[in-house]
Tab-separated table of C-alpha atoms in Angstrom:
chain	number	residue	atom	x	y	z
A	1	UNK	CA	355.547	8.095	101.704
A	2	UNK	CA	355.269	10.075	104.776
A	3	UNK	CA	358.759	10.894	106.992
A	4	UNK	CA	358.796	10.046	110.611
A	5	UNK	CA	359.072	13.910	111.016
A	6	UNK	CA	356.252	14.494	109.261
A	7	UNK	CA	354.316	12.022	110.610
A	8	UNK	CA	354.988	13.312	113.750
A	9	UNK	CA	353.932	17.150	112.983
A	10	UNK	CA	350.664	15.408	111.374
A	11	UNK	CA	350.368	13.452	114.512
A	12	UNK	CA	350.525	16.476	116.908
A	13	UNK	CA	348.009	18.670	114.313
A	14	UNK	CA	345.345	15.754	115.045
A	15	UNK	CA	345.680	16.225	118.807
A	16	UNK	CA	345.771	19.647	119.600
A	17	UNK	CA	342.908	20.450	116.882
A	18	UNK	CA	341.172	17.511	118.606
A	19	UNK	CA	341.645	18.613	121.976
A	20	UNK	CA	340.159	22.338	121.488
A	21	UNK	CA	337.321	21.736	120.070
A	22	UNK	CA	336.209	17.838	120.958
A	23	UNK	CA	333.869	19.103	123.821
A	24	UNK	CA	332.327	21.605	121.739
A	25	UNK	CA	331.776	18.963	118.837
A	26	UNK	CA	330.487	16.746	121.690
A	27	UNK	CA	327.843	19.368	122.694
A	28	UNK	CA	327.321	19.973	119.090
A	29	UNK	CA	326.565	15.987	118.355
A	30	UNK	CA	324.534	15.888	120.844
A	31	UNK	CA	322.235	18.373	120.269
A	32	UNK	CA	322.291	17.828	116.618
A	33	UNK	CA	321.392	14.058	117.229
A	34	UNK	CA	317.576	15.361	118.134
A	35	UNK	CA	317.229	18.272	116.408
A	36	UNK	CA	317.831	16.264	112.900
A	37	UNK	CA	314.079	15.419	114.042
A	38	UNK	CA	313.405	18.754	114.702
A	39	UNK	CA	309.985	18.764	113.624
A	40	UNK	CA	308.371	15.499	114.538
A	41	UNK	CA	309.703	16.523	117.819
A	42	UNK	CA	308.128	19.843	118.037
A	43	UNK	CA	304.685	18.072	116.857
A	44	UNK	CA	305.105	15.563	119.679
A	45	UNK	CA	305.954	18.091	122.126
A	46	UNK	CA	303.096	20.288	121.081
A	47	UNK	CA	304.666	22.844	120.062
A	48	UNK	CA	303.913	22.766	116.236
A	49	UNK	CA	300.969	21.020	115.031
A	50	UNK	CA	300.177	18.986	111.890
A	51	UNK	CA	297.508	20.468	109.776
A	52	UNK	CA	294.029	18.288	109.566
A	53	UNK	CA	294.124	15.848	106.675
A	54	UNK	CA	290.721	16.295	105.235
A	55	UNK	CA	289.530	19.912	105.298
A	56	UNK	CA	286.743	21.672	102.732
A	57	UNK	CA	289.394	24.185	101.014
A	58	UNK	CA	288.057	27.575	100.065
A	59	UNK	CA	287.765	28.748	96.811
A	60	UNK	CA	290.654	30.790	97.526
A	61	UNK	CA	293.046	31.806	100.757
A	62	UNK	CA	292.874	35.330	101.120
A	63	UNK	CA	297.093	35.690	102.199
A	64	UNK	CA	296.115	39.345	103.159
A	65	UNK	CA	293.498	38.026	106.315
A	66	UNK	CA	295.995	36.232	107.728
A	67	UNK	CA	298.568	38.671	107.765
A	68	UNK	CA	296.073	41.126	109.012
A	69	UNK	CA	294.680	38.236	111.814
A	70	UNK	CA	298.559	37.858	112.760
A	71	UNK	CA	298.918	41.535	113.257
A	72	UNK	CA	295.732	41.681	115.088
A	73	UNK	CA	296.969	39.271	117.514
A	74	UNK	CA	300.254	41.200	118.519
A	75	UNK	CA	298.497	45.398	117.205
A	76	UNK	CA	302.235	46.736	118.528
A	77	UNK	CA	304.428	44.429	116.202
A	78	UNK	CA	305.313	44.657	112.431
A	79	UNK	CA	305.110	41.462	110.112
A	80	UNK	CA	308.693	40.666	108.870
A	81	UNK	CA	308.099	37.419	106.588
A	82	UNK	CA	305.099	35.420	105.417
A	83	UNK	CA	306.613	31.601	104.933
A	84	UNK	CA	305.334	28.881	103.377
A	85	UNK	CA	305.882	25.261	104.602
A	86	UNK	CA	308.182	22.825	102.552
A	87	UNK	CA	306.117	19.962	103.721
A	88	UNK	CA	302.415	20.902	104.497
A	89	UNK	CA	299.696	23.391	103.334
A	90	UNK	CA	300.336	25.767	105.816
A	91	UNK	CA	301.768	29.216	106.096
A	92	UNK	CA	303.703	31.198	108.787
A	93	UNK	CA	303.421	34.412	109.446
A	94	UNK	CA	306.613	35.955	111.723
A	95	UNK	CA	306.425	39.157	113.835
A	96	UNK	CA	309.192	41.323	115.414
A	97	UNK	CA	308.620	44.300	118.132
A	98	UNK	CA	310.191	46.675	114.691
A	99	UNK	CA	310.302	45.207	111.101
A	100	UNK	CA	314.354	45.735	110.851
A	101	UNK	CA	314.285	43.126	114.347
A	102	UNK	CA	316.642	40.059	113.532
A	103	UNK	CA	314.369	38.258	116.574
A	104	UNK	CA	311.215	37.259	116.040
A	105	UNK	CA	308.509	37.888	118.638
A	106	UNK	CA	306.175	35.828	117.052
A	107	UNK	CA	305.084	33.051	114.622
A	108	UNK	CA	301.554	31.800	113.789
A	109	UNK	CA	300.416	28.800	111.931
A	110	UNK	CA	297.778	28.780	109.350
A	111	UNK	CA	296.484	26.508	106.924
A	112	UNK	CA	296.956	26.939	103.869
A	113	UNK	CA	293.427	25.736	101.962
A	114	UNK	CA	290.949	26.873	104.944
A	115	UNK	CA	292.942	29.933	106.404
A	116	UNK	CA	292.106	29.076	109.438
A	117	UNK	CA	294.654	29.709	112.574
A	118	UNK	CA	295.916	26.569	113.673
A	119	UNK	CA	298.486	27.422	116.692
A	120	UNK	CA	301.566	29.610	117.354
A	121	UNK	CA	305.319	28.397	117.731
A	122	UNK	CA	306.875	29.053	120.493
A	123	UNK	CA	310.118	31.125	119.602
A	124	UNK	CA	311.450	31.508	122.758
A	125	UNK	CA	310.482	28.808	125.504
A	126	UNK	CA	310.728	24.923	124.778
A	127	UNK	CA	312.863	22.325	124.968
A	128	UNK	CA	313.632	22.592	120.593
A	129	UNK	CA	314.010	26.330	121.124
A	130	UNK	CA	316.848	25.502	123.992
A	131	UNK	CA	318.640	22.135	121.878
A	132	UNK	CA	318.576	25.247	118.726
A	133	UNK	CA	320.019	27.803	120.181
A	134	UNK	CA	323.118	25.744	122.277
A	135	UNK	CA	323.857	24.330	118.796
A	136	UNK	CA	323.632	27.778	117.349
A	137	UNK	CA	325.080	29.852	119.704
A	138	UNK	CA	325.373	28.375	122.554
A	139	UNK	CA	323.515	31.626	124.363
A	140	UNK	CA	325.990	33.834	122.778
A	141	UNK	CA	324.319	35.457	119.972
A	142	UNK	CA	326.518	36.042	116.885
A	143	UNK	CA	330.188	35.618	118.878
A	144	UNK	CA	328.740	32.442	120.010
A	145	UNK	CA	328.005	31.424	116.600
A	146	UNK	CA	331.417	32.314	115.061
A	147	UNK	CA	333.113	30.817	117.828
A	148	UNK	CA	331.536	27.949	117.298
A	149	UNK	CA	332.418	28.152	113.469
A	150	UNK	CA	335.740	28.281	114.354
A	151	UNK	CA	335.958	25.261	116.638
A	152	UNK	CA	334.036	23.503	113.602
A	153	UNK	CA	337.425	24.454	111.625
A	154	UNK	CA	339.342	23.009	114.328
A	155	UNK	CA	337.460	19.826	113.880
A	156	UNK	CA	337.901	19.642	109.850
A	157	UNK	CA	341.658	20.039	110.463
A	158	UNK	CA	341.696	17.468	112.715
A	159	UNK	CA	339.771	15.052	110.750
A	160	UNK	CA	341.957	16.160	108.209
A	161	UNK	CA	344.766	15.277	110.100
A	162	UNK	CA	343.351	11.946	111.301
A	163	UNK	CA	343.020	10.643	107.536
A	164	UNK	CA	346.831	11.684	107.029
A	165	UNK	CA	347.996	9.624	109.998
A	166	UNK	CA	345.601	6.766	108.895
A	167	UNK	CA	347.688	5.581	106.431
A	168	UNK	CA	350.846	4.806	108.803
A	169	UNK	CA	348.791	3.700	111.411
A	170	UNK	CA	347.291	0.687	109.023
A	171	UNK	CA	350.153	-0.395	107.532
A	172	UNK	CA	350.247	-3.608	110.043
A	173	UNK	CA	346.552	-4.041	109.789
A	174	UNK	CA	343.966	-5.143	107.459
A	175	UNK	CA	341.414	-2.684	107.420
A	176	UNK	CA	338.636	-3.155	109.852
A	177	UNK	CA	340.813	-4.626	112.104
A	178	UNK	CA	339.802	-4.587	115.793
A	179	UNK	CA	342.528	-6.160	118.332
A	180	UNK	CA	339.868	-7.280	121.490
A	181	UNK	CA	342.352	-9.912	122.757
A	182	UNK	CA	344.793	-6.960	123.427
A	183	UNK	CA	344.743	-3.893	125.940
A	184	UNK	CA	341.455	-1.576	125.848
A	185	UNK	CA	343.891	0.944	124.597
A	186	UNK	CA	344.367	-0.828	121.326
A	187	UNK	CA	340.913	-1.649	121.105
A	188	UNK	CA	339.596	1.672	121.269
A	189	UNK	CA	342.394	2.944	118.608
A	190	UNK	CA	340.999	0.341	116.675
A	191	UNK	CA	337.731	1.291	116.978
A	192	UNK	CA	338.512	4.876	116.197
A	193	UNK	CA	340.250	4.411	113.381
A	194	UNK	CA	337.670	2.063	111.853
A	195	UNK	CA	334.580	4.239	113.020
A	196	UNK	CA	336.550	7.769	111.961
A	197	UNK	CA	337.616	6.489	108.197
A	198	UNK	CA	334.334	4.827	107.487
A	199	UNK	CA	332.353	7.579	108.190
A	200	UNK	CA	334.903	10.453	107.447
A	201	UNK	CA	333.229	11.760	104.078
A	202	UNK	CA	330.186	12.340	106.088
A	203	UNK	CA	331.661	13.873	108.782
A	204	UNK	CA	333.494	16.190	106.936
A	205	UNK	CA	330.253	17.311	104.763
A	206	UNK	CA	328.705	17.819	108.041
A	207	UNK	CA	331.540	19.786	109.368
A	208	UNK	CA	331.932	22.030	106.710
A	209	UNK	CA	328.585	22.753	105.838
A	210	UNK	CA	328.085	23.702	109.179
A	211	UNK	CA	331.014	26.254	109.363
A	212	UNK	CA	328.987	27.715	106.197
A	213	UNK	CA	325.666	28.046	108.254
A	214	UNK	CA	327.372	29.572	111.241
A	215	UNK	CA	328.456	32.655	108.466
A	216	UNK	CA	324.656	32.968	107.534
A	217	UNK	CA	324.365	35.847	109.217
A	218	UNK	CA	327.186	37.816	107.991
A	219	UNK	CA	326.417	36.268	104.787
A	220	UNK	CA	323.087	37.951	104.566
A	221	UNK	CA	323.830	40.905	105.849
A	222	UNK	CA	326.707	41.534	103.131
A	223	UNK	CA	324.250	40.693	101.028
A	224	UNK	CA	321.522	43.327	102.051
A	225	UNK	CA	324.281	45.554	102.378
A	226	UNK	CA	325.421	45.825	98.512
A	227	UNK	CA	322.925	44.315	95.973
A	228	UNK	CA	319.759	44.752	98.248
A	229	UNK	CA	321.004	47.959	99.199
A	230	UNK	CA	322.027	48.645	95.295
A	231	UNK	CA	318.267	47.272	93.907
A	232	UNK	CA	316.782	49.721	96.124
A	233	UNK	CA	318.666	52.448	95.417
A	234	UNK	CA	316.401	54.160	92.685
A	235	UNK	CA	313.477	54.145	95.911
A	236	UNK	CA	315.795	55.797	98.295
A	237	UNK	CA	314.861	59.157	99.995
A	238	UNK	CA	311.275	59.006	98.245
A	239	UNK	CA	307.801	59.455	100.450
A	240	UNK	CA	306.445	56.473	102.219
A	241	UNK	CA	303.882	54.966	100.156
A	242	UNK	CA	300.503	55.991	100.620
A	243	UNK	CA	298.725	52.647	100.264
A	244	UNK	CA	300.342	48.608	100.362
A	245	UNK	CA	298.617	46.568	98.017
A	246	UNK	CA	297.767	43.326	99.383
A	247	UNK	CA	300.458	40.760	99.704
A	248	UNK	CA	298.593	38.625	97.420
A	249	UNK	CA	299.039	41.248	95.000
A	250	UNK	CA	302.480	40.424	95.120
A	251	UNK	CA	302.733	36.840	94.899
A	252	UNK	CA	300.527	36.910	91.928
A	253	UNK	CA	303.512	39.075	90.457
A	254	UNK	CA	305.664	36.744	91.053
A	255	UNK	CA	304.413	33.898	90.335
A	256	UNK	CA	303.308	35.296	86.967
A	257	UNK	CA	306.991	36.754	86.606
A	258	UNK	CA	308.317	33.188	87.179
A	259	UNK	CA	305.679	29.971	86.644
A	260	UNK	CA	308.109	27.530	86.745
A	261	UNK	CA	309.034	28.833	90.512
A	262	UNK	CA	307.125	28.632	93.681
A	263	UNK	CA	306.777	31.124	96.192
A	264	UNK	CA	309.147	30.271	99.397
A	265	UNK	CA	309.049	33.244	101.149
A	266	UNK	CA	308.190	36.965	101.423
A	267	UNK	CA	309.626	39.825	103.077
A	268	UNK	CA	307.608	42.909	104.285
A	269	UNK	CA	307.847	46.456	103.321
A	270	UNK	CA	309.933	48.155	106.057
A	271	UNK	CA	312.013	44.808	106.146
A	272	UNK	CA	315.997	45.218	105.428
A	273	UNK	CA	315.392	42.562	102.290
A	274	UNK	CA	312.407	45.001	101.014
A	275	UNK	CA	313.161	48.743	102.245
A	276	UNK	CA	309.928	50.737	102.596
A	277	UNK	CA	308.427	50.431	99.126
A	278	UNK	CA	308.760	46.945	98.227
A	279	UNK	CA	307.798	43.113	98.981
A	280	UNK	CA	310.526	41.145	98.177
A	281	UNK	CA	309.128	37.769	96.840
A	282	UNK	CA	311.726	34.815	97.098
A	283	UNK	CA	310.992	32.527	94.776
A	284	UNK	CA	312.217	28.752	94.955
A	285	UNK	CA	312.394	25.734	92.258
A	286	UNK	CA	310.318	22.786	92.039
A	287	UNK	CA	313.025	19.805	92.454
A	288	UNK	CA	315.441	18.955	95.792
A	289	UNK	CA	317.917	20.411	94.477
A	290	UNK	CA	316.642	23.849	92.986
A	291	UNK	CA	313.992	23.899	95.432
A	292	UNK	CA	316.479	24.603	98.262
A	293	UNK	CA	317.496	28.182	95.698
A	294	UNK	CA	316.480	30.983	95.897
A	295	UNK	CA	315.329	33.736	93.585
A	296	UNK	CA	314.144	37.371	94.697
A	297	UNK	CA	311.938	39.061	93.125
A	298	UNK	CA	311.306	42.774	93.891
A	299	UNK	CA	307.347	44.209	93.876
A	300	UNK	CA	306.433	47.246	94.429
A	301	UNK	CA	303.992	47.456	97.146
A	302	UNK	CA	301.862	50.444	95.349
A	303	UNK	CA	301.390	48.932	91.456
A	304	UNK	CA	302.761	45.114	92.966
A	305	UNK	CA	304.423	45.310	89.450
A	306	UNK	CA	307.813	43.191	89.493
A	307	UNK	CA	310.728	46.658	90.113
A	308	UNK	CA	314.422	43.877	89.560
A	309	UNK	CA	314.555	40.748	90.239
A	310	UNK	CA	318.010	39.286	90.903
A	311	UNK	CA	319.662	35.871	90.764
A	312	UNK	CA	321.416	35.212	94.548
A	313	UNK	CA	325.293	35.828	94.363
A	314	UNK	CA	327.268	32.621	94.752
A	315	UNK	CA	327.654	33.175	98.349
A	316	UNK	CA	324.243	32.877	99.325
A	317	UNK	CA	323.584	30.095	96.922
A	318	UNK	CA	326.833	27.964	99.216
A	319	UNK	CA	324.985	28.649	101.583
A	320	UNK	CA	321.321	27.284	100.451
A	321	UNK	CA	323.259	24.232	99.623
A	322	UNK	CA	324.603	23.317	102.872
A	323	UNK	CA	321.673	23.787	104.586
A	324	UNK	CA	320.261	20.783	103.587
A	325	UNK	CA	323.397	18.648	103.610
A	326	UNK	CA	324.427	19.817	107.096
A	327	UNK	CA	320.625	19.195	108.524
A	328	UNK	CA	320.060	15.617	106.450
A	329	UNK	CA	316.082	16.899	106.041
A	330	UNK	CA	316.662	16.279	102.138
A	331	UNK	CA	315.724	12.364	101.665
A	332	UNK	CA	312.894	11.346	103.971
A	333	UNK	CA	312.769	9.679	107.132
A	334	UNK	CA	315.460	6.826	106.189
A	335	UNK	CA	318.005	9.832	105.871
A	336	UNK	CA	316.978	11.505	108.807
A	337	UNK	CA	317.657	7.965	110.810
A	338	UNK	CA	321.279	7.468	108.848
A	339	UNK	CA	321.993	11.055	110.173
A	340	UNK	CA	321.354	9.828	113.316
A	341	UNK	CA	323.201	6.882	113.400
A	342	UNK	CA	326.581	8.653	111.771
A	343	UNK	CA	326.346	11.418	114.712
A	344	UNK	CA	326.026	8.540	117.099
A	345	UNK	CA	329.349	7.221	115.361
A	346	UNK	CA	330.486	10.521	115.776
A	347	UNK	CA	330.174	10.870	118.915
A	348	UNK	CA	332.004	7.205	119.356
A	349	UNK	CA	334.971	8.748	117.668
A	350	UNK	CA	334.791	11.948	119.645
A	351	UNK	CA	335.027	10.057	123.166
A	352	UNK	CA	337.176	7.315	121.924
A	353	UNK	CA	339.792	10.425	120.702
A	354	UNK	CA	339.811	12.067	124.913
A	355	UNK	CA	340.100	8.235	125.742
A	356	UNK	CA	343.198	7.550	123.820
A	357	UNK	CA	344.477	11.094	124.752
A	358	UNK	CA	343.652	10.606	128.660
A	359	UNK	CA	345.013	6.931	128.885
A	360	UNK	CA	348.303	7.891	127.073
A	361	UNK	CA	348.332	11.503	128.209
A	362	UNK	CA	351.534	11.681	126.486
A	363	UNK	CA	350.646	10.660	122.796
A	364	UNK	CA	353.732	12.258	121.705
A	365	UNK	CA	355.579	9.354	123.271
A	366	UNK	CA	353.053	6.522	122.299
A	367	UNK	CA	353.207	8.292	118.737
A	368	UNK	CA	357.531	7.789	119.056
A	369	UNK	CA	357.025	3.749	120.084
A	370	UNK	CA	354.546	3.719	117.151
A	371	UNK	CA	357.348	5.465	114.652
A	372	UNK	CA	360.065	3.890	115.899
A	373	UNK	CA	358.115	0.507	115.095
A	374	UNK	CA	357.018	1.900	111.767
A	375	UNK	CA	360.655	2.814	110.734
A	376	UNK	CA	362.141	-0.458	111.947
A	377	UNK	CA	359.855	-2.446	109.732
A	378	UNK	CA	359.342	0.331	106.689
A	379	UNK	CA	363.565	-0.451	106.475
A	380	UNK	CA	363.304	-3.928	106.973
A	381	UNK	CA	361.237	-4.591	104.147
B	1	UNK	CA	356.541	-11.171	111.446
B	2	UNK	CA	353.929	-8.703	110.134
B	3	UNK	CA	353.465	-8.057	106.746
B	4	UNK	CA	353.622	-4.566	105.395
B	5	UNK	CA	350.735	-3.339	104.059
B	6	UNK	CA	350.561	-1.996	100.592
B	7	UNK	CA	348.923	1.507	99.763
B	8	UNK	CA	346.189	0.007	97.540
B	9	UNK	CA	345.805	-2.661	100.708
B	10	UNK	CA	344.907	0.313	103.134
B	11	UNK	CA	343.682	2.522	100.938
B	12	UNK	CA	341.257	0.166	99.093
B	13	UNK	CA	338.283	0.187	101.358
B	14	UNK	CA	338.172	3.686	102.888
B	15	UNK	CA	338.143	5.021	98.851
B	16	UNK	CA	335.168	3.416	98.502
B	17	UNK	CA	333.079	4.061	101.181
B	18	UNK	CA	333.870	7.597	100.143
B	19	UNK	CA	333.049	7.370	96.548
B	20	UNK	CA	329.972	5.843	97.909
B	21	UNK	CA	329.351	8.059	100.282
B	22	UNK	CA	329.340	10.860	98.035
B	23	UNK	CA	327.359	9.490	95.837
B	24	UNK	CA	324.436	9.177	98.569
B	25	UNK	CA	325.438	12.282	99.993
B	26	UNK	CA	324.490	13.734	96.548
B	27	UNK	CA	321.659	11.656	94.737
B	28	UNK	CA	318.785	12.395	97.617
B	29	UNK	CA	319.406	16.208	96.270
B	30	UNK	CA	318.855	15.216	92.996
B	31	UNK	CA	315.446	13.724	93.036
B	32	UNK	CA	313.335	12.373	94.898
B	33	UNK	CA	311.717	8.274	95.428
B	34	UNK	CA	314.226	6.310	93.507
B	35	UNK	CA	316.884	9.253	93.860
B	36	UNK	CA	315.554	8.759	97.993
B	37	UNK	CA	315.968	5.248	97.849
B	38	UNK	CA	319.571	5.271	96.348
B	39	UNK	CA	320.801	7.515	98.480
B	40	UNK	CA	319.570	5.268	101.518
B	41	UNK	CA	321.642	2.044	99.926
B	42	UNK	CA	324.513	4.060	99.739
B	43	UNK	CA	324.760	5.838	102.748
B	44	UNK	CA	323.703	2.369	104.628
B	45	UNK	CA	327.095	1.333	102.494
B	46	UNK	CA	329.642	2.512	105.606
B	47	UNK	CA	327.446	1.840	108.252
B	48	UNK	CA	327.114	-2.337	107.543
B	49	UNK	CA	330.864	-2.302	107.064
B	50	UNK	CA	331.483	-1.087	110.519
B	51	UNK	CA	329.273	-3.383	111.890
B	52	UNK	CA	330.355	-6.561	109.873
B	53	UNK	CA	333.858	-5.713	111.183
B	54	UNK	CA	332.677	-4.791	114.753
B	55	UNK	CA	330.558	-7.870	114.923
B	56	UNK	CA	333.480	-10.580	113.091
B	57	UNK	CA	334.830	-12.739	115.447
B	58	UNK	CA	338.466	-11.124	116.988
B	59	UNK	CA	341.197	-10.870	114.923
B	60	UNK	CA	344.874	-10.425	115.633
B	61	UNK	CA	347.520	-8.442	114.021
B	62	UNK	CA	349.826	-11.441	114.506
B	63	UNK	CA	349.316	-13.321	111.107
């Protein structure tokens, strides 16, 4: 059983963590709420494009033409990753102005039975690109992202905090319980409490998965920084190569090297994740689960013979894992509409919080009444 | 007077909406169609509950 001291230090924890980062979680729910359909809305807005159901396929997609048709199209730029989509035959091909470029200055569509171009993504202009990077970054770049991190640890503390006082605050009501023939005040508590406990275990998955993603960056860049950095080690300080094999070359490798895998992704010579004389191949499973791991395989861009290949250190594989739980993109359409309809929630909680706080600007007092009630009865009984 | 309410009272419902939660939280990643379709149930779980109790006619604390 909680003390009424305690109580009260839980009760203060729940506002202050509340009230630092509630307009940034706002923001954040609200540009979540349409980028969980991030890519039916980038179809509708024409910025993406779905690829035609009922093509002749070729014998067999040369992967080399259409990194050489990408390069063609920006002559000046270096191909950092050739991607392939989770959900239809198509590829992507990304650019930067320098291979070692963390922006991209380009990405191009293709399909993946014909070859054919089919349309570039806009990576810098468009209403998706804008709702991305305020939930990102907020404009910020990488401070922007770990500040928004750390309000998202704000927010699990507070939620936290919220389940803690819960318990106290119930202990007159059945659960569920919403008072409308009393003040709006009560009403909305009510409300809050029911909407925040029912949906807390999603909230918090959401939460912290998403102070995970906003460490991607660091994450990765430890990474490249000691075991991609170690892998290539034996390569360092040699000549550049004097011919690349073709990139099919290299998922042929792979695959071969691992048939239960399919190809996700693969990074460029000149790349941090390859270094000068390698594609690195990463390599995903074939279920939801495993397909959202990776596995890199390094090829070396002269024999495209497999040089190490390297399971991903725990770190990286956290962070595979929330990707999919913080985004809901893992279950279909139905999920992607519950994920909708717990951020709306969210967000019901969220303003209901700054209502309580702004009608009784002075919780700490409303939380003393509350106490004092709680202590009178908690003896009586 | 109010009743007290006892831990297992105010506990009983929030534990399991979370224990369902999780469990649709978790069984979309580990397969797909009927995996899919569990995971749907589930998660729907919370979501009728707040609405039942949103919807029931008003209660009062004073029992």
């Amino acid at each position: 059983m909680l003390t009424a001291d305690s109580i009260r230090r839980w009760c203060w924890i729940h506002k202050w963590t509340s009230l630092v980062c509630t307009l940034f979680l706002l923001m954040l729910c609200l540009t979540g709420l349409p980028l969980i359909f991030r890519d039916e809305l980038s179809i509708w807005l024409g910025d993406a494009v779905e690829p035609p159901e009922h093509v002749t396929p070729r014998a067999a997609v040369d992967l080399d033409a259409l990194v050489k048709d990408a390069q063609a199209r920006r002559p000046h730029d270096a191909v950092k990753f050739l991607i392939r989509d989770d959900d239809y035959p198509m590829w992507f091909v990304s650019l930067g102005e320098t291979p070692t470029a963390p922006e991209n200055s380009a990405l191009y569509m293709y399909d993946s039975r014909t070859g054919d171009f089919l349309k570039e993504f806009p990576v810098d202009h468009g209403l998706v690109h804008v709702l991305l990077t305020l939930h990102v970054d907020m404009f910020a770049g990488l401070p922007g992202t770990l500040f928004l991190g750390f309000m998202g640890l704000l927010f699990v503390i507070s939620v936290v905090s919220g389940i803690v006082v819960y318990g106290p605050f119930m202990r007159k009501l059945p659960f569920g319980a919403v008072r409308r023939d009393r003040s709006p005040r009560l009403r909305w508590l009510d409300l809050h409490n029911l909407l925040g406990i029912a949906t807390v275990v999603w909230v918090l998955v959401v939460g912290v998965t998403g102070v995970i993603n906003t460490l991607d960056r660091p994450l990765l860049g430890y990474w490249q920084m000691t075991e991609v950095t170690d892998m290539l080690q034996p390569w360092k300080g040699k000549p550049k190569p004097a011919a690349l094999r073709p990139v099919d070359d290299a998922v042929r490798a792979a695959e071969a090297a691992e048939p239960d895998m399919a190809v996700r992704f693969v990074a460029f010579p000149a790349t941090p994740f390859a270094g000068p004389h390698h594609y690195m191949v990463f390599m995903r499973g074939q279920t939801p689960l495993t397909g959202r791991l990776l596995k890199p395989l390094l090829i070396d861009v002269e024999t495209a013979q497999v040089s190490a290949a390297k399971d991903m250190p725990w770190y990286l594989t956290a962070l595979l894992l929330s990707q999919p739980l913080h985004f809901g993109d893992y279950g279909e359409m139905p999920l992607k509409i519950l994920w909708a309809l717990f951020d709306l929630l969210a967000i019901v909680v969220l303003l209901s919080g700054l209502y309580l706080w702004w009608k009784k600007r002075d919780m700490a007092e409303f939380d003393l009444v509350q106490q004092e009630q709680l202590l009178a009865d908690g003896s009586a009984s | 007077m109010n009743v007290t309410r006892t831990t297992g009272e105010i506990w009983g419902m929030p534990l399991i909406l979370a224990v369902v939660t999780t469990f649709g939280l978790i069984s979309a990643l580990l397969g797909d169609d009927m995996w899919d379709r569990l995971s749907w149930l589930a998660l729907a779980a919370p979501l009728i509950v707040i609405g039942w109790h949103f919807t029931r006619r008003p209660t009062s604390c004073r029992n």
